[in-house]
mmCIF file of C-alpha atoms and ligand atoms in Angstrom:
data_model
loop_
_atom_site.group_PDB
_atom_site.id
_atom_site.type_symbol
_atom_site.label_atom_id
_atom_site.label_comp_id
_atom_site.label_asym_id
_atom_site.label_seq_id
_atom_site.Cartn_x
_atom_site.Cartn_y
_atom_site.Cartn_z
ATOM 1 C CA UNK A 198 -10.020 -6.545 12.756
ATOM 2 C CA UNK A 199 -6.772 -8.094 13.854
ATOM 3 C CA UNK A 200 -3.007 -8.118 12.866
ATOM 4 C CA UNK A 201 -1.900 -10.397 10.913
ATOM 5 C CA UNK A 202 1.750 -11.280 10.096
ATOM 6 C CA UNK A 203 2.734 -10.231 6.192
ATOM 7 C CA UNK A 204 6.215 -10.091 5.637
ATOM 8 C CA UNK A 205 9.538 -9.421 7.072
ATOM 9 C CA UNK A 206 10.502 -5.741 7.845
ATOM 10 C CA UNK A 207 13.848 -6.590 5.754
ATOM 11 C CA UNK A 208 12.415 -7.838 2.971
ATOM 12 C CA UNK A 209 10.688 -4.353 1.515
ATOM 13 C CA UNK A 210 13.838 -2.334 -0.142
ATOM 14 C CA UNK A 211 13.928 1.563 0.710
ATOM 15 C CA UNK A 212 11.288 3.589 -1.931
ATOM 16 C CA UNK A 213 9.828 0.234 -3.239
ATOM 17 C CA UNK A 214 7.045 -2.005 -2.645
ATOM 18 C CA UNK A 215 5.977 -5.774 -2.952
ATOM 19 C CA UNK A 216 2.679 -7.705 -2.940
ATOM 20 C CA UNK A 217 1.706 -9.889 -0.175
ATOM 21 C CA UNK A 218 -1.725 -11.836 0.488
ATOM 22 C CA UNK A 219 -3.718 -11.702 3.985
ATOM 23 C CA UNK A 220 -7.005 -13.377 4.230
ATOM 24 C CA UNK A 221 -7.463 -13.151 0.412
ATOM 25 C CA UNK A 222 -6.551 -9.632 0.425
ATOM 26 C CA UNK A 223 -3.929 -8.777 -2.304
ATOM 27 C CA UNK A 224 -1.553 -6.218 -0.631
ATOM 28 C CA UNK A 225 0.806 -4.282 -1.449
ATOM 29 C CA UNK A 226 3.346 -2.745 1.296
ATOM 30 C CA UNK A 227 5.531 0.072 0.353
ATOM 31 C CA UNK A 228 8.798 1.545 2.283
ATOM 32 C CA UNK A 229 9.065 5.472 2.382
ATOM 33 C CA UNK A 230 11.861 7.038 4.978
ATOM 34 C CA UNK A 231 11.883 3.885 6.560
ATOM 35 C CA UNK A 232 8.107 3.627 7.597
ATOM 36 C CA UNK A 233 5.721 1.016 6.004
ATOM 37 C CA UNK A 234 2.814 1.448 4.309
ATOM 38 C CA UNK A 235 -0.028 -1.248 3.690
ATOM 39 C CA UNK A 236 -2.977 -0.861 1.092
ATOM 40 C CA UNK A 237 -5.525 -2.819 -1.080
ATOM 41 C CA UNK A 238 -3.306 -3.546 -4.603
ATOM 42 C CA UNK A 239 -6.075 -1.951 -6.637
ATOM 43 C CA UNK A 240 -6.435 0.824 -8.188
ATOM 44 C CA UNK A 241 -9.879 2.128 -7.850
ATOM 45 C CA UNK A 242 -9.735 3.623 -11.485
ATOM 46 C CA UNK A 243 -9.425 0.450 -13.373
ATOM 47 C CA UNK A 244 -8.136 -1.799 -11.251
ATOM 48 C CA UNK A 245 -4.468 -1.530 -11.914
ATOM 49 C CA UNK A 246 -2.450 -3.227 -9.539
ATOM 50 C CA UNK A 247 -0.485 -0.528 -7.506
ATOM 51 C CA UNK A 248 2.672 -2.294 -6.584
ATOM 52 C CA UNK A 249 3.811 -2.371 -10.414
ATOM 53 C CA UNK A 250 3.600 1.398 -9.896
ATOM 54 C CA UNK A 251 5.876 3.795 -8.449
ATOM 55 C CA UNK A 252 6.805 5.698 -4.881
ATOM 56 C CA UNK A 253 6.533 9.576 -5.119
ATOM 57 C CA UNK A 254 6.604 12.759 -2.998
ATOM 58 C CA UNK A 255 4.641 9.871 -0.600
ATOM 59 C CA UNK A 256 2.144 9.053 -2.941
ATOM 60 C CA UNK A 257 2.014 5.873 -4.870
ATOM 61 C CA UNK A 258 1.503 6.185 -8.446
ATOM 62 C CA UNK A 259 -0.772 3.744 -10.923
ATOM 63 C CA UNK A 260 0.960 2.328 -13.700
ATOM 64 C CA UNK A 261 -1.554 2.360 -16.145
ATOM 65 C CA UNK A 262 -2.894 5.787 -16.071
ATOM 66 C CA UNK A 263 -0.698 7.833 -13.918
ATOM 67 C CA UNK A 264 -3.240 8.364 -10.294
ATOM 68 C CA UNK A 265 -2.239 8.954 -7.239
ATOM 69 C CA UNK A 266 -2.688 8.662 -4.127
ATOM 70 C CA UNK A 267 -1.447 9.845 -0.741
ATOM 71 C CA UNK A 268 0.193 6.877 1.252
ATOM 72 C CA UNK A 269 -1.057 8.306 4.469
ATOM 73 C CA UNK A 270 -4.653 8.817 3.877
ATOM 74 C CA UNK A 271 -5.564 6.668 0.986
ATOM 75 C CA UNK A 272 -6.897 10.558 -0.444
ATOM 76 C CA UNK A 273 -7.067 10.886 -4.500
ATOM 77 C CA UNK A 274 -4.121 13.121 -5.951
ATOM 78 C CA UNK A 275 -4.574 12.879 -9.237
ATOM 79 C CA UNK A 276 -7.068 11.981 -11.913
ATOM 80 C CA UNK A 277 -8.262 9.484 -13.375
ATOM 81 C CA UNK A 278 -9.130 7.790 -10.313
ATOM 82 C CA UNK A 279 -11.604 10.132 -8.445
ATOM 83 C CA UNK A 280 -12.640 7.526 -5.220
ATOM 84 C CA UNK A 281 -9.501 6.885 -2.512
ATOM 85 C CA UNK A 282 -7.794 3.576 -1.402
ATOM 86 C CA UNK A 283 -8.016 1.910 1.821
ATOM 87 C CA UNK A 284 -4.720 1.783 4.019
ATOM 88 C CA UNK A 285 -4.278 -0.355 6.390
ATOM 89 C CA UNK A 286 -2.739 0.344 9.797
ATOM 90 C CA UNK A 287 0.645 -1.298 10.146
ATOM 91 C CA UNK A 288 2.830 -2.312 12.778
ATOM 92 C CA UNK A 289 6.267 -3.351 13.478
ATOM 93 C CA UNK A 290 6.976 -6.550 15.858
ATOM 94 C CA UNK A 291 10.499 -7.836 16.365
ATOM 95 C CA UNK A 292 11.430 -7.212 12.695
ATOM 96 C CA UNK A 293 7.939 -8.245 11.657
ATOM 97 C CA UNK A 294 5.694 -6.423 9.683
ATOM 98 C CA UNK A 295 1.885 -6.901 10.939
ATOM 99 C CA UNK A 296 -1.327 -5.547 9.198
ATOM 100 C CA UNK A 297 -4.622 -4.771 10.487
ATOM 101 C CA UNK A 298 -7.194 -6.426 8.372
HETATM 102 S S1 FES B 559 -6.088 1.833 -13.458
HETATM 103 FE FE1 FES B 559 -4.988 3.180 -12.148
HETATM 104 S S2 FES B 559 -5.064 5.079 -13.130
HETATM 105 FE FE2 FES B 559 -6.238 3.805 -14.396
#
């Protein structure tokens, strides 16, 4: 595993997200309270792609059939889906944001 540079820190508003793609990973990276969060774009319900999806009480929420799951852990928090995401560790370099993949 190493980090790899995704994006700029500046370019992910407050409370949303955007897609990014790291050694044919589609990712999505999401902004809560200032800290980033990186995951697989796939829900593992049906595949829906997370980004399109909302930001809340730091979960992110599928678009197509409402799951959730907790930013932190990847952990299921809602049905349908009933198997967790993978996060990926993130880190901040000089305005850089850098996932470990
Ligand atoms: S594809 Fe995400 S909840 Fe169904």
């Amino acid at each position: 595993m190493t980090f790899v540079k995704v994006a700029d820190e500046s370019e992910i508003p407050e409370g949303g997200m955007i897609t990014v793609r790291a050694k044919s990973v589609r990712i999505a990276l999401a902004k809560v309270d200032g800290e980033i969060f990186a995951f697989e774009d796939v829900c593992t319900h049906d595949n829906g792609s997370l980004s399109g999806g909302s930001i809340n009480h730091g979960c992110v929420v599928c678009p197509r059939h409402g799951a959730r799951f907790d930013l932190k852990t990847g952990e299921v928090k809602q049905l349908p889906a009933t198997e967790g995401i993978e996060i990926f560790e993130v880190r901040i370099s000089e305005g850089n944001i850098e996932v470990n993949l």
